[in-house]
């Protein structure tokens, strides 16, 4: 296992953190991966270890704490306590300690910080609008390593990494033209090589081209029907990384002929076209293909899918699973497009197979119609395994729960049943949850926060305490989560006391001392508004993109004591060491059917063995990609 990296999701990390706290292993934090430290019981961190603990935890991915807003806020409070309390200006050494926690700072704290705060901001998954404004204020001031905008060079801009995509058009106007063009070409090349996301690339291109347009005083007006000035668009034209600099959207419309569009659609759409240019391409495709885009071209227009209506998709001919995956795997299509694309595939005798469901991801289930979900065969649903449907609306969670019950209801033991049903319990009725209470499953906090809030209201304090088991302490880490806070508001003070909670939502304190002051580096909010299922910077996306999975180099990450718990801490485990494969009930319940997965010994290419039903940590399934190896 020393040569392998195991990817764990938030619910798995929180479970491991609770085991470590339960068995007194938190003092070994220097051996543990940063992502695991994010979930630790901060009240058990000794004051003498505060700085070392914070420095290591701040190297993790705080996006994993999406369902634990109070834990994320508590980490920041602990970090500021380590610094001696809130301060008006964070020094370079302060920033080194804070690491990724700087991503929760407000704009004023970023502007006031040492200019080396750029190194911290590079680790942020995304910046809020105020943080973007603060970044541009810092860059405009000339106090960073780049100097004033007029002196920027290609190497300095490339060193900014993804932060360069947030540079405003007003700053680009101050950059030397040759430097700006060189950097533009390098960013487009990076995007075309697949090393820059579509969202980031289009944000950068839109800002840069806006600056270029504003700097040209004699810019012709749009909509005048002006002829092609730049010359016909050819294959050579499209392979130029500066194509979008030479051809604005009006010139794209004027210079792109029908034959060139049909012949060179792929290289054209490999450029991060602004939304206006995408609409130009869509209109030209409609003229070239008045009866609908042919299937061989559909696989190339994934970035345009969001522009098409249901009736337009109804003209398409979708016969291949590869076409479906190409159209939906890019996470651009929204609800109407997803349902329409799948329906066209089903109309041609297509099947919603487990392989297809895995390829398009769990978020796509959110946008399928109830009828389409019901059409999935139980055997195929079992092959798809534990898909992430946490971003689905409640109505879809309810339908998917019913489908999961149909697929997994014949599973032999309660532990195995819970393992397969866990991702779909957001649609479970109160009777199901009460059954799980009796089964003593120790539900993780991520699953708990995704339960139906209305159903949760019907559970008593005793129900919840038993349901969460050893994870009940995680309520403190997530009490500001909407699902949990609505339930807690229905309880009186004595009931909160039974749960080990005080009446103050900020009751979680740092190591060894109470918090006595409110830090100036406050986050944007205790529970950020979800972005799933909403348009990105200039294109819609569907569902919730999976958070980056924290990886654990296990030989370094877990001390022998915790590994011992994982493998031998479950009663009866010594009698069952069949690590490579698992079985489950067949569709008709007559006997076990082999599960999809990759059996094999530890030393081979198979999955890391995860035997038994460790209480509070249901074994991850390979088909669900809860655990992946590289």
Coordinates of C-alpha atoms in Angstrom, one line a residue:
X1 CA 0.0 0.0 0.0
X2 CA 3.0 2.3 0.3
X3 CA 3.1 2.9 -3.4
X4 CA -0.7 3.7 -3.7
X5 CA -2.8 6.8 -3.3
X6 CA -6.4 6.3 -2.1
X7 CA -8.9 9.0 -3.0
X8 CA -11.5 9.6 -0.3
X9 CA -14.6 11.7 -0.3
X10 CA -15.7 14.0 2.5
X11 CA -18.0 11.5 4.2
X12 CA -15.1 9.0 4.3
X13 CA -12.7 11.6 5.7
X14 CA -15.1 12.7 8.4
X15 CA -15.5 9.0 9.4
X16 CA -11.8 8.5 9.7
X17 CA -11.4 11.7 11.7
X18 CA -14.0 10.5 14.2
X19 CA -12.2 7.1 14.5
X20 CA -8.9 8.9 15.1
X21 CA -10.4 11.1 17.8
X22 CA -12.2 8.1 19.4
X23 CA -8.9 6.2 19.7
X24 CA -6.6 9.1 20.7
X25 CA -4.7 9.2 17.4
X26 CA -5.0 12.9 16.7
X27 CA -1.7 13.7 18.2
X28 CA -0.1 11.9 15.2
X29 CA -1.4 14.7 13.0
X30 CA 2.0 15.4 11.5
X31 CA 1.8 11.9 9.9
X32 CA -1.7 12.4 8.6
X33 CA -2.7 14.0 5.2
X34 CA -3.9 17.6 5.4
X35 CA -7.4 16.8 4.1
X36 CA -7.9 14.5 7.0
X37 CA -6.9 17.2 9.5
X38 CA -9.7 19.4 8.2
X39 CA -12.2 17.1 9.9
X40 CA -10.5 16.7 13.2
X41 CA -12.1 17.6 16.5
X42 CA -10.4 21.0 17.0
X43 CA -11.1 21.0 20.8
X44 CA -8.6 18.1 21.1
X45 CA -5.8 20.1 19.4
X46 CA -3.3 21.1 22.1
X47 CA -2.4 24.8 22.3
X48 CA 1.3 23.8 22.0
X49 CA 0.5 22.1 18.6
X50 CA -1.7 24.9 17.3
X51 CA 0.7 26.4 14.8
X52 CA 2.0 23.0 13.5
X53 CA -1.5 21.7 13.2
X54 CA -2.9 24.8 11.4
X55 CA 0.0 24.9 9.0
X56 CA -0.5 21.3 8.0
X57 CA -4.4 21.5 7.8
X58 CA -4.1 24.7 5.7
X59 CA -2.5 22.6 3.0
X60 CA -5.8 20.7 2.5
X61 CA -8.8 21.4 0.3
X62 CA -11.4 23.3 2.4
X63 CA -14.0 22.7 -0.4
X64 CA -14.3 19.2 1.2
X65 CA -16.0 21.0 4.1
X66 CA -18.9 22.1 2.0
X67 CA -21.4 20.4 4.3
X68 CA -19.6 21.4 7.5
X69 CA -19.7 25.2 7.4
X70 CA -19.1 25.6 11.2
X71 CA -16.0 23.4 11.0
X72 CA -14.6 25.6 8.2
X73 CA -15.3 28.7 10.3
X74 CA -13.7 27.1 13.4
X75 CA -10.6 26.3 11.4
X76 CA -10.2 29.9 10.6
X77 CA -10.7 30.9 14.2
X78 CA -8.2 28.4 15.4
X79 CA -5.7 29.8 12.9
X80 CA -6.2 33.4 14.0
X81 CA -5.8 32.3 17.6
X82 CA -2.5 30.8 16.7
X83 CA -1.4 34.1 15.4
X84 CA -2.4 35.8 18.7
X85 CA -5.8 37.0 17.5
X86 CA -7.2 39.1 14.7
X87 CA -4.9 41.6 13.0
X88 CA -5.3 44.4 10.5
X89 CA -2.5 43.3 8.2
X90 CA -1.4 39.7 7.6
X91 CA 2.4 39.4 7.2
X92 CA 4.2 37.0 4.9
X93 CA 4.8 34.6 7.8
X94 CA 1.1 34.8 8.8
X95 CA 0.1 33.9 5.2
X96 CA 2.5 30.9 5.2
X97 CA 0.7 29.6 8.3
X98 CA -2.8 30.3 7.0
X99 CA -2.4 28.6 3.6
X100 CA -5.7 27.8 1.8
X101 CA -7.6 29.4 4.7
X102 CA -7.0 32.7 3.1
X103 CA -9.6 31.7 0.5
X104 CA -12.2 32.5 3.2
X105 CA -11.0 36.1 3.7
X106 CA -13.1 39.1 2.8
X107 CA -11.9 41.6 0.2
X108 CA -10.5 44.2 2.7
X109 CA -8.3 41.6 4.4
X110 CA -6.9 40.5 1.0
X111 CA -6.1 44.1 0.0
X112 CA -4.4 44.9 3.3
X113 CA -2.3 41.7 3.4
X114 CA 1.3 41.3 2.3
X115 CA 1.4 41.1 -1.5
X116 CA 2.6 37.5 -1.2
X117 CA -1.1 36.8 -0.5
X118 CA -1.1 35.9 -4.2
X119 CA 0.5 32.6 -3.4
X120 CA -2.4 31.8 -1.1
X121 CA -5.1 32.9 -3.6
X122 CA -3.6 30.6 -6.3
X123 CA -4.9 27.7 -4.2
X124 CA -8.5 28.9 -4.1
X125 CA -11.0 26.8 -6.1
X126 CA -12.8 30.0 -7.1
X127 CA -12.8 33.7 -6.1
X128 CA -16.0 35.6 -5.1
X129 CA -16.7 38.9 -7.0
X130 CA -15.4 41.0 -4.1
X131 CA -12.3 38.9 -3.9
X132 CA -11.7 39.3 -7.6
X133 CA -12.0 43.1 -7.2
X134 CA -9.5 42.9 -4.3
X135 CA -7.1 40.9 -6.5
X136 CA -7.2 43.5 -9.2
X137 CA -6.7 46.3 -6.7
X138 CA -3.5 44.5 -5.5
X139 CA -2.3 44.0 -9.0
X140 CA -3.0 47.6 -10.0
X141 CA -1.1 48.9 -7.1
X142 CA 2.2 47.5 -8.4
X143 CA 3.3 46.1 -5.1
X144 CA 3.3 42.5 -6.1
X145 CA 6.2 40.6 -7.6
X146 CA 4.8 41.5 -11.1
X147 CA 5.2 45.2 -10.5
X148 CA 2.9 47.8 -12.2
X149 CA 0.8 46.5 -15.2
X150 CA 2.9 48.4 -17.7
X151 CA 6.0 46.4 -16.7
X152 CA 4.4 42.9 -16.7
X153 CA 6.1 40.2 -18.7
X154 CA 5.1 36.8 -20.0
X155 CA 6.9 34.8 -17.3
X156 CA 5.3 36.8 -14.5
X157 CA 1.8 36.4 -15.9
X158 CA 2.3 32.7 -16.4
X159 CA 3.4 32.4 -12.8
X160 CA 0.0 33.8 -11.7
X161 CA -1.6 30.5 -12.8
X162 CA -5.4 30.6 -12.7
X163 CA -5.4 34.0 -11.0
X164 CA -4.6 35.5 -14.4
X165 CA -8.1 34.6 -15.6
X166 CA -9.5 37.1 -13.1
X167 CA -7.5 40.1 -14.4
X168 CA -9.9 42.9 -15.4
X169 CA -10.1 44.4 -18.8
X170 CA -9.0 47.8 -17.4
X171 CA -5.7 46.2 -16.3
X172 CA -5.2 44.5 -19.6
X173 CA -5.4 47.9 -21.4
X174 CA -2.3 48.9 -19.4
X175 CA -0.2 45.9 -20.4
X176 CA 2.2 46.2 -23.3
X177 CA 0.5 44.9 -26.4
X178 CA 3.2 42.3 -27.3
X179 CA 3.2 40.9 -23.8
X180 CA -0.6 40.6 -23.8
X181 CA -0.7 38.9 -27.1
X182 CA 2.0 36.4 -26.2
X183 CA 0.1 35.6 -23.0
X184 CA -3.2 35.3 -24.8
X185 CA -1.7 32.8 -27.2
X186 CA -0.2 30.7 -24.3
X187 CA -3.5 30.6 -22.5
X188 CA -5.4 29.4 -25.6
X189 CA -2.8 26.8 -26.2
X190 CA -3.1 25.7 -22.6
X191 CA -6.9 25.4 -23.0
X192 CA -6.7 23.5 -26.2
X193 CA -4.3 21.1 -24.5
X194 CA -6.9 20.4 -21.9
X195 CA -5.0 22.0 -19.0
X196 CA -7.4 24.9 -18.4
X197 CA -11.1 24.6 -17.7
X198 CA -13.6 26.1 -20.1
X199 CA -15.0 28.4 -17.4
X200 CA -11.6 29.9 -16.6
X201 CA -10.6 30.1 -20.3
X202 CA -13.7 31.9 -21.3
X203 CA -13.5 34.3 -18.4
X204 CA -10.0 35.2 -19.4
X205 CA -10.8 35.5 -23.1
X206 CA -13.9 37.7 -22.5
X207 CA -11.9 40.2 -20.3
X208 CA -8.9 40.3 -22.6
X209 CA -11.0 40.8 -25.8
X210 CA -13.1 43.5 -24.1
X211 CA -9.9 45.4 -23.4
X212 CA -8.8 45.0 -27.0
X213 CA -12.1 46.2 -28.3
X214 CA -12.1 49.3 -26.0
X215 CA -8.6 50.2 -27.0
X216 CA -9.6 50.4 -30.7
X217 CA -11.2 53.9 -31.1
X218 CA -12.2 53.3 -34.7
X219 CA -14.0 50.0 -33.9
X220 CA -16.9 49.6 -36.5
X221 CA -20.4 49.3 -35.1
X222 CA -22.0 45.9 -35.0
X223 CA -25.0 44.9 -37.0
X224 CA -24.1 46.9 -40.1
X225 CA -23.6 43.8 -42.3
X226 CA -20.0 44.8 -43.0
X227 CA -18.2 42.3 -45.2
X228 CA -15.3 40.1 -44.2
X229 CA -12.3 42.2 -43.6
X230 CA -9.8 39.7 -42.1
X231 CA -10.1 37.2 -44.9
X232 CA -11.8 33.8 -45.2
X233 CA -11.4 31.5 -42.2
X234 CA -9.4 28.4 -43.2
X235 CA -7.8 25.5 -41.4
X236 CA -4.5 27.4 -41.0
X237 CA -6.5 30.4 -39.5
X238 CA -8.1 28.2 -36.9
X239 CA -4.8 26.6 -35.8
X240 CA -3.5 30.1 -34.9
X241 CA -3.7 30.6 -31.1
X242 CA -4.5 34.3 -31.7
X243 CA -7.5 33.5 -33.9
X244 CA -10.0 35.2 -31.5
X245 CA -7.8 38.3 -31.4
X246 CA -7.9 38.6 -35.2
X247 CA -11.6 37.6 -35.6
X248 CA -14.2 39.2 -33.3
X249 CA -17.7 37.7 -33.3
X250 CA -18.9 40.0 -36.1
X251 CA -15.9 39.0 -38.3
X252 CA -16.5 35.4 -37.4
X253 CA -20.0 35.6 -38.8
X254 CA -18.8 37.4 -41.9
X255 CA -15.7 35.3 -42.7
X256 CA -16.8 31.8 -41.8
X257 CA -18.3 30.0 -44.8
X258 CA -20.6 27.0 -44.7
X259 CA -18.0 24.6 -46.2
X260 CA -15.3 25.8 -43.8
X261 CA -17.7 25.3 -40.9
X262 CA -18.5 21.7 -41.9
X263 CA -14.9 20.8 -42.6
X264 CA -13.3 22.6 -39.6
X265 CA -15.9 22.5 -36.9
X266 CA -13.6 20.7 -34.4
X267 CA -10.7 23.1 -34.5
X268 CA -13.1 26.0 -34.4
X269 CA -14.8 24.8 -31.2
X270 CA -11.4 24.0 -29.6
X271 CA -11.1 27.8 -29.1
X272 CA -12.7 29.2 -25.9
X273 CA -15.4 31.2 -27.9
X274 CA -17.2 33.9 -26.0
X275 CA -21.0 33.4 -25.7
X276 CA -21.7 35.8 -28.5
X277 CA -19.4 33.9 -30.9
X278 CA -21.0 30.6 -29.8
X279 CA -24.4 32.0 -30.9
X280 CA -22.9 32.9 -34.2
X281 CA -21.7 29.4 -34.8
X282 CA -25.0 27.9 -33.7
X283 CA -26.9 30.1 -36.2
X284 CA -24.5 29.1 -39.0
X285 CA -24.9 25.4 -38.1
X286 CA -28.7 25.9 -38.5
X287 CA -28.3 27.2 -42.0
X288 CA -25.8 24.5 -43.0
X289 CA -28.0 21.7 -41.4
X290 CA -31.6 22.9 -41.6
X291 CA -32.9 19.4 -40.7
X292 CA -30.7 19.1 -37.6
X293 CA -27.0 18.7 -36.9
X294 CA -25.9 15.2 -38.0
X295 CA -24.7 12.7 -35.4
X296 CA -21.1 12.8 -36.3
X297 CA -21.0 16.5 -35.7
X298 CA -23.0 16.4 -32.5
X299 CA -20.0 14.9 -30.7
X300 CA -18.1 18.1 -31.5
X301 CA -20.6 20.7 -30.3
X302 CA -20.5 19.8 -26.6
X303 CA -19.7 23.4 -25.6
X304 CA -22.8 24.7 -27.5
X305 CA -25.4 22.2 -26.1
X306 CA -26.8 24.7 -23.6
X307 CA -27.9 26.9 -26.5
X308 CA -30.3 24.4 -27.9
X309 CA -34.0 24.1 -27.1
X310 CA -35.9 20.8 -26.6
X311 CA -37.5 21.2 -30.0
X312 CA -34.1 21.7 -31.7
X313 CA -32.7 18.7 -30.0
X314 CA -35.8 16.8 -31.3
X315 CA -34.4 17.2 -34.8
X316 CA -31.2 15.3 -33.9
X317 CA -30.5 11.6 -34.6
X318 CA -28.8 10.1 -31.5
X319 CA -28.1 6.3 -31.9
X320 CA -24.8 5.9 -30.1
X321 CA -23.9 5.8 -26.4
X322 CA -20.7 7.7 -27.4
X323 CA -22.8 10.6 -28.7
X324 CA -24.8 10.7 -25.5
X325 CA -21.7 10.8 -23.4
X326 CA -20.1 13.4 -25.5
X327 CA -23.1 15.7 -25.3
X328 CA -23.7 15.3 -21.6
X329 CA -20.3 14.5 -20.0
X330 CA -19.1 18.1 -20.4
X331 CA -21.5 19.4 -17.8
X332 CA -22.8 22.1 -20.0
X333 CA -26.3 20.9 -20.8
X334 CA -29.0 21.8 -18.3
X335 CA -32.3 20.2 -17.4
X336 CA -34.2 20.5 -20.7
X337 CA -31.1 19.4 -22.7
X338 CA -30.3 16.4 -20.6
X339 CA -33.8 15.0 -20.7
X340 CA -34.2 15.7 -24.4
X341 CA -30.8 14.2 -25.4
X342 CA -31.6 11.0 -23.4
X343 CA -35.1 10.8 -24.9
X344 CA -33.7 10.9 -28.4
X345 CA -31.4 8.1 -27.6
X346 CA -34.2 6.0 -26.0
X347 CA -36.4 6.6 -29.0
X348 CA -33.8 4.8 -31.1
X349 CA -34.0 1.7 -28.8
X350 CA -31.1 2.9 -26.6
X351 CA -30.7 1.6 -23.1
X352 CA -29.9 3.5 -19.9
X353 CA -27.1 1.1 -19.0
X354 CA -25.0 1.2 -15.9
X355 CA -22.0 2.1 -18.0
X356 CA -23.8 5.1 -19.5
X357 CA -24.9 6.3 -16.0
X358 CA -21.4 6.1 -14.7
X359 CA -20.1 8.0 -17.8
X360 CA -22.4 10.9 -17.5
X361 CA -22.3 11.1 -13.7
X362 CA -24.8 11.2 -10.9
X363 CA -25.7 14.9 -11.4
X364 CA -27.3 13.9 -14.7
X365 CA -29.9 11.8 -12.8
X366 CA -31.1 15.1 -11.4
X367 CA -32.2 16.3 -14.9
X368 CA -33.7 13.0 -16.1
X369 CA -37.5 12.8 -16.1
X370 CA -39.2 10.6 -13.6
X371 CA -40.3 8.3 -16.4
X372 CA -36.7 7.9 -17.7
X373 CA -35.4 7.1 -14.2
X374 CA -38.2 4.5 -13.8
X375 CA -37.1 2.9 -17.1
X376 CA -33.6 2.1 -15.7
X377 CA -33.4 -1.6 -15.1
X378 CA -32.5 -2.6 -11.5
X379 CA -29.5 -4.6 -12.8
X380 CA -28.1 -1.6 -14.6
X381 CA -28.7 0.7 -11.6
X382 CA -26.8 -1.8 -9.5
X383 CA -23.9 -1.7 -12.0
X384 CA -23.8 2.1 -11.7
X385 CA -23.4 1.8 -8.0
X386 CA -23.2 4.8 -5.6
X387 CA -23.7 7.8 -7.8
X388 CA -23.5 11.3 -6.2
X389 CA -27.0 12.8 -6.4
X390 CA -26.6 15.3 -3.6
X391 CA -27.2 18.2 -6.0
X392 CA -30.6 16.9 -7.1
X393 CA -33.9 18.7 -6.2
X394 CA -35.9 16.9 -3.6
X395 CA -38.5 15.6 -6.2
X396 CA -35.7 13.7 -8.0
X397 CA -34.2 12.4 -4.8
X398 CA -37.5 10.9 -4.0
X399 CA -37.8 9.1 -7.4
X400 CA -34.2 7.9 -7.2
X401 CA -34.7 6.6 -3.7
X402 CA -37.6 4.4 -5.0
X403 CA -35.4 3.2 -7.9
X404 CA -32.5 2.4 -5.5
X405 CA -34.9 0.5 -3.2
X406 CA -36.0 -1.6 -6.3
X407 CA -32.3 -2.3 -7.1
X408 CA -30.9 -2.9 -3.7
X409 CA -33.9 -4.0 -1.6
X410 CA -32.9 -7.7 -1.8
X411 CA -29.4 -7.1 -0.4
X412 CA -28.8 -9.7 2.3
X413 CA -27.7 -7.8 5.4
X414 CA -28.6 -4.4 6.7
X415 CA -25.0 -3.3 6.7
X416 CA -24.7 -4.2 3.0
X417 CA -28.1 -2.6 2.2
X418 CA -27.1 0.6 3.9
X419 CA -23.8 0.6 2.1
X420 CA -25.5 0.6 -1.3
X421 CA -28.4 2.9 -0.3
X422 CA -26.4 5.6 1.4
X423 CA -26.1 8.0 -1.6
X424 CA -29.9 7.7 -2.2
X425 CA -31.2 8.3 1.3
X426 CA -32.0 11.9 0.5
X427 CA -35.3 10.7 -0.7
X428 CA -36.0 8.2 2.1
X429 CA -39.3 8.5 4.1
X430 CA -39.3 8.6 7.8
X431 CA -40.1 4.9 8.1
X432 CA -36.8 4.1 6.3
X433 CA -34.8 6.3 8.7
X434 CA -36.4 4.8 11.7
X435 CA -35.5 1.4 10.4
X436 CA -31.8 2.5 10.1
X437 CA -32.0 3.9 13.6
X438 CA -32.8 0.4 14.8
X439 CA -30.0 -1.0 12.7
X440 CA -27.4 1.2 14.5
X441 CA -25.6 2.2 11.3
X442 CA -23.7 5.3 12.5
X443 CA -24.6 7.5 9.6
X444 CA -22.0 10.0 8.4
X445 CA -22.7 13.7 8.6
X446 CA -22.6 14.2 4.8
X447 CA -25.4 11.7 4.3
X448 CA -27.3 13.3 7.2
X449 CA -27.2 16.8 5.8
X450 CA -28.6 15.5 2.5
X451 CA -31.7 14.0 4.1
X452 CA -35.1 15.4 3.3
X453 CA -35.5 18.3 5.7
X454 CA -39.2 17.7 6.1
X455 CA -38.6 14.0 7.0
X456 CA -35.9 15.0 9.4
X457 CA -38.4 17.1 11.4
X458 CA -40.2 13.8 12.3
X459 CA -37.1 12.4 14.0
X460 CA -36.6 12.8 17.8
X461 CA -33.4 13.7 19.5
X462 CA -33.0 10.1 20.5
X463 CA -33.6 8.9 16.9
X464 CA -30.9 11.3 15.6
X465 CA -28.4 10.4 18.3
X466 CA -28.7 6.7 17.6
X467 CA -28.8 7.2 13.8
X468 CA -25.5 9.2 13.9
X469 CA -23.9 7.0 16.5
X470 CA -20.2 7.8 16.9
X471 CA -20.7 10.7 14.4
X472 CA -23.1 12.6 16.5
X473 CA -20.4 15.1 17.5
X474 CA -20.4 16.3 13.8
X475 CA -23.6 18.1 14.4
X476 CA -21.5 20.9 15.9
X477 CA -19.5 21.1 12.8
X478 CA -22.5 21.5 10.6
X479 CA -25.1 23.2 12.7
X480 CA -25.3 26.2 10.3
X481 CA -26.1 23.9 7.4
X482 CA -29.7 24.7 6.3
X483 CA -31.0 21.1 6.8
X484 CA -29.5 20.8 10.3
X485 CA -30.2 24.4 11.5
X486 CA -33.9 24.0 10.6
X487 CA -34.1 20.9 12.7
X488 CA -32.2 22.4 15.6
X489 CA -34.5 25.4 15.7
X490 CA -37.3 23.1 16.5
X491 CA -35.5 21.9 19.7
X492 CA -35.5 23.4 23.1
X493 CA -32.4 24.1 25.2
X494 CA -32.5 20.8 27.1
X495 CA -32.7 18.9 23.8
X496 CA -29.7 20.7 22.5
X497 CA -27.9 19.8 25.7
X498 CA -28.7 16.1 25.0
X499 CA -26.9 16.5 21.7
X500 CA -23.9 18.1 23.4
X501 CA -24.7 21.5 21.7
X502 CA -25.0 24.8 23.3
X503 CA -27.5 27.5 22.3
X504 CA -24.8 29.6 20.6
X505 CA -24.2 28.6 17.0
X506 CA -20.6 29.7 17.4
X507 CA -20.1 27.4 20.3
X508 CA -17.2 25.5 18.8
X509 CA -14.0 26.8 20.1
X510 CA -10.4 26.5 19.2
X511 CA -7.7 24.6 21.0
X512 CA -7.1 25.3 24.6
X513 CA -8.7 28.8 24.8
X514 CA -12.1 30.4 24.2
X515 CA -12.6 32.8 21.3
X516 CA -12.9 36.3 22.7
X517 CA -12.9 38.5 19.6
X518 CA -14.4 38.4 16.1
X519 CA -11.7 38.2 13.5
X520 CA -11.5 40.8 10.8
X521 CA -10.8 38.1 8.2
X522 CA -14.4 36.9 8.1
X523 CA -15.6 34.6 5.4
X524 CA -18.2 35.5 2.8
X525 CA -20.9 33.7 4.9
X526 CA -21.3 30.7 7.2
X527 CA -22.7 28.6 4.4
X528 CA -22.0 29.8 0.9
X529 CA -24.8 29.7 -1.6
X530 CA -24.6 26.6 -3.7
X531 CA -23.5 27.0 -7.3
X532 CA -24.6 23.7 -8.6
X533 CA -27.0 23.7 -11.4
X534 CA -26.4 27.3 -12.2
X535 CA -24.7 29.0 -15.1
X536 CA -21.0 29.5 -14.8
X537 CA -19.2 32.7 -15.8
X538 CA -20.8 32.6 -19.2
X539 CA -22.2 29.2 -19.7
X540 CA -24.6 27.1 -17.8
X541 CA -23.5 23.9 -16.0
X542 CA -25.6 21.1 -14.7
X543 CA -25.6 19.6 -11.3
X544 CA -22.8 19.9 -8.9
X545 CA -19.3 19.2 -10.1
X546 CA -17.7 16.7 -7.8
X547 CA -15.5 18.2 -5.2
X548 CA -11.9 17.2 -5.6
X549 CA -11.3 14.0 -3.8
X550 CA -8.6 14.3 -1.1
X551 CA -5.8 11.7 -1.6
X552 CA -4.1 9.8 1.1
X553 CA -0.6 8.3 0.7
X554 CA -1.6 5.7 3.2
X555 CA 1.8 4.5 4.3
X556 CA 2.5 8.1 5.4
X557 CA -1.1 9.2 6.2
X558 CA -2.2 6.6 8.6
X559 CA -0.2 5.3 11.6
X560 CA -0.2 1.6 12.3
X561 CA -2.8 2.0 15.0
X562 CA -5.4 3.5 12.6
X563 CA -4.6 0.9 9.9
X564 CA -5.1 -1.8 12.5
X565 CA -8.5 -0.3 13.3
X566 CA -9.5 -0.2 9.7
X567 CA -8.6 -3.8 9.0
X568 CA -9.2 -5.6 12.3
X569 CA -11.5 -3.4 14.3
X570 CA -14.7 -5.1 13.0
X571 CA -16.1 -8.1 14.8
X572 CA -16.0 -11.2 12.6
X573 CA -13.5 -9.7 10.2
X574 CA -10.9 -12.3 10.8
X575 CA -13.3 -14.9 9.5
X576 CA -13.9 -13.0 6.2
X577 CA -10.8 -12.0 4.3
X578 CA -12.1 -12.1 0.7
X579 CA -10.7 -8.7 -0.1
X580 CA -10.8 -8.8 -3.9
X581 CA -14.5 -9.2 -4.6
X582 CA -17.9 -8.7 -3.0
X583 CA -21.3 -10.2 -3.7
X584 CA -24.9 -8.9 -3.5
X585 CA -28.3 -10.3 -4.1
X586 CA -29.3 -10.8 -7.7
X587 CA -32.2 -8.9 -9.3
X588 CA -34.7 -11.5 -8.4
X589 CA -33.3 -12.1 -4.9
X590 CA -32.6 -15.7 -5.6
X591 CA -28.9 -15.6 -5.1
X592 CA -25.8 -13.4 -5.0
X593 CA -24.6 -11.7 -8.1
X594 CA -21.1 -10.6 -8.6
X595 CA -20.5 -6.9 -8.2
X596 CA -18.8 -4.8 -10.8
X597 CA -15.2 -4.0 -9.7
X598 CA -11.6 -5.0 -10.1
X599 CA -10.7 -8.0 -8.0
X600 CA -7.1 -8.6 -7.3
X601 CA -4.5 -8.9 -4.6
X602 CA -2.9 -5.9 -3.0
X603 CA 0.3 -6.2 -4.8
X604 CA -1.5 -6.3 -8.2
X605 CA -3.5 -3.7 -10.0
X606 CA -6.7 -4.1 -8.0
X607 CA -8.4 -1.9 -5.5
X608 CA -7.1 -1.5 -2.0
X609 CA -8.9 -4.1 0.2
X610 CA -11.5 -2.7 2.4
X611 CA -13.1 -5.6 4.2
X612 CA -16.1 -5.8 6.4
X613 CA -18.6 -3.3 7.6
X614 CA -16.6 -1.0 9.8
X615 CA -19.1 0.8 12.0
X616 CA -19.6 4.3 10.9
X617 CA -17.4 3.8 7.8
X618 CA -19.4 1.7 5.3
X619 CA -16.9 0.1 2.8
X620 CA -16.6 2.1 -0.4
X621 CA -17.6 0.5 -3.6
X622 CA -15.2 0.5 -6.6
X623 CA -18.0 1.1 -9.1
X624 CA -19.0 4.2 -7.3
X625 CA -15.5 5.6 -7.5
X626 CA -15.6 6.4 -3.8
X627 CA -12.2 4.9 -3.7
X628 CA -9.8 5.2 -6.7
X629 CA -6.2 4.3 -7.1
X630 CA -3.5 5.7 -9.2

